[in-house]
């Protein structure tokens, strides 16, 4: 199949856009585009989540941070969504003995928000429906015709035609699948050796939190980890990130006794708070973790957004935020180019591809940090030095995590490049003789000067 640039100037009035996927990104995109005046139909293969709950064991809590908040602000939803969010000001680290240590995410007043995927999805669908977006659930795609801009659904023989199709149907996108069989299409998927399983900590007596409420809890155990994010109802959604094969792994925890012994030995303070552990572990699916990269994101009048274009592992808490940022930037570019989709899409994919490649790498790197390094003394000292640099020179040295999470106007690709320069400088700083006891005497101005020199 040949590609063509058949986008034309598309005035909003009565132009009909199909969005495939009623997840977080597809639904937010529908709100943006409906507010621009387009006729929007959203097609989703699953049931309506307002009637049927999300699939058990696949509802990892979302970490809403500044990039996602900025996108939600533009459509007037941020205050409503924040009402059910729980602020997390840092990581609470649990060692094997149950000793706790707290690591702030940034400066005082900087935090990320734990929010239920299911609750957020329902809020977005409700808002979209109110403003006239049409949702068609239980509609599975059987064919996407990129040349004719049509969709055919299972059980229906006649294709439906649209002015444009947006694929926001996740990492295993049917829309992207149609693109993958076109000529010279670039696509890769890389599964890591770890999978995940969802677990649960209930609320305490009187609906109290059994762990510190305003923290993301991590039990780092070198090659794997358990995390827990707070919910507004005082429960915690827990996720075990664990090798799928090998020893230890999901593969070799089979009997109730093996599961119980493993958790008691590895996460003793957590297991005491998990009365439904065995049932959750056995019942909930083990899910895989994958990085998806592809290009181009657009063929003819079909465009990919979110995980369909750039699926990432969840370890920087940026998957949803990056997808929401897609929606905001697409909308900004439509403003800039007066709804000329040909110009908009060309600029959009060229602008976003380096940034989504960058956050994919950062997410993989952060897994190593979360599971291996957060309890490492040298790593913690490095973080203290970087925090001091940021305190002394807040505009010149911004730690990588803060840059990605709290500085929403800094592109992911810029953050990655600056982070690499910072790491190179800090690797040398950490070789300073006697640094463990004398770090406060470092020449911080000289360290910052090195970063400025490297930048220029």
XYZ file of N, CA, C and O in Angstrom, residues 91 93 103 218 220 222 225 315-316 362-376 379 383 400-401:
112
model
N 8.548 9.122 48.129
C 8.593 7.670 48.258
C 8.817 7.295 49.714
O 9.697 7.847 50.375
N 10.175 4.244 51.669
C 10.921 3.013 51.404
C 10.806 2.072 52.598
O 11.037 2.476 53.745
N 11.682 9.673 51.074
C 12.457 10.430 50.085
C 11.519 11.368 49.338
O 10.708 10.916 48.520
N 7.248 1.872 48.560
C 8.067 0.947 47.761
C 8.799 -0.016 48.692
O 9.427 0.404 49.678
N 11.706 -2.129 47.891
C 12.700 -2.486 46.857
C 13.483 -3.734 47.269
O 13.974 -3.826 48.396
N 15.986 -5.349 45.085
C 17.022 -5.516 44.057
C 16.452 -5.915 42.703
O 16.265 -5.064 41.854
N 10.251 -5.592 43.017
C 9.738 -4.673 44.035
C 8.222 -4.783 44.139
O 7.537 -5.228 43.213
N 7.272 2.857 35.095
C 8.130 3.149 36.239
C 8.529 4.608 36.412
O 9.249 4.943 37.337
N 8.090 5.484 35.532
C 8.293 6.911 35.778
C 6.942 7.602 36.015
O 6.863 8.814 36.160
N 13.697 6.740 29.835
C 13.692 7.181 31.234
C 12.888 6.228 32.115
O 13.262 5.964 33.260
N 11.789 5.700 31.592
C 10.961 4.771 32.362
C 11.703 3.473 32.644
O 11.635 2.930 33.751
N 12.426 2.971 31.653
C 13.228 1.759 31.864
C 14.327 2.012 32.884
O 14.578 1.189 33.777
N 14.981 3.158 32.777
C 16.052 3.497 33.715
C 15.514 3.632 35.140
O 16.172 3.236 36.106
N 14.319 4.188 35.277
C 13.777 4.438 36.613
C 13.381 3.151 37.323
O 13.336 3.102 38.552
N 13.096 2.095 36.560
C 12.816 0.798 37.184
C 14.034 0.325 37.969
O 13.924 -0.157 39.098
N 15.199 0.480 37.363
C 16.435 0.080 38.042
C 16.610 0.903 39.315
O 16.962 0.382 40.384
N 16.342 2.209 39.219
C 16.464 3.073 40.396
C 15.507 2.635 41.496
O 15.889 2.511 42.660
N 14.247 2.379 41.141
C 13.242 2.070 42.152
C 13.506 0.729 42.831
O 13.330 0.589 44.038
N 13.926 -0.273 42.079
C 14.040 -1.606 42.678
C 15.411 -1.855 43.287
O 15.553 -2.648 44.221
N 16.453 -1.167 42.760
C 17.825 -1.470 43.175
C 18.473 -0.381 44.007
O 19.260 -0.680 44.905
N 18.201 0.883 43.683
C 19.056 1.965 44.184
C 18.476 2.788 45.325
O 19.242 3.419 46.053
N 17.147 2.784 45.482
C 16.565 3.691 46.472
C 17.005 3.366 47.901
O 16.874 4.197 48.793
N 17.532 2.171 48.123
C 18.037 1.821 49.453
C 19.565 1.816 49.497
O 20.167 1.440 50.503
N 20.209 2.254 48.420
C 21.675 2.238 48.324
C 22.252 3.534 48.919
O 21.836 4.633 48.559
N 23.750 6.058 46.418
C 22.675 6.675 45.644
C 21.972 7.757 46.470
O 21.688 8.850 45.968
N 21.680 11.816 45.784
C 20.421 12.559 45.764
C 20.474 13.762 46.710
O 19.923 14.820 46.413
N 16.702 15.299 37.683
C 16.017 14.698 36.541
C 14.563 14.359 36.865
O 13.660 14.652 36.072
N 14.322 13.743 38.014
C 12.941 13.369 38.352
C 12.057 14.606 38.393
O 10.935 14.604 37.863
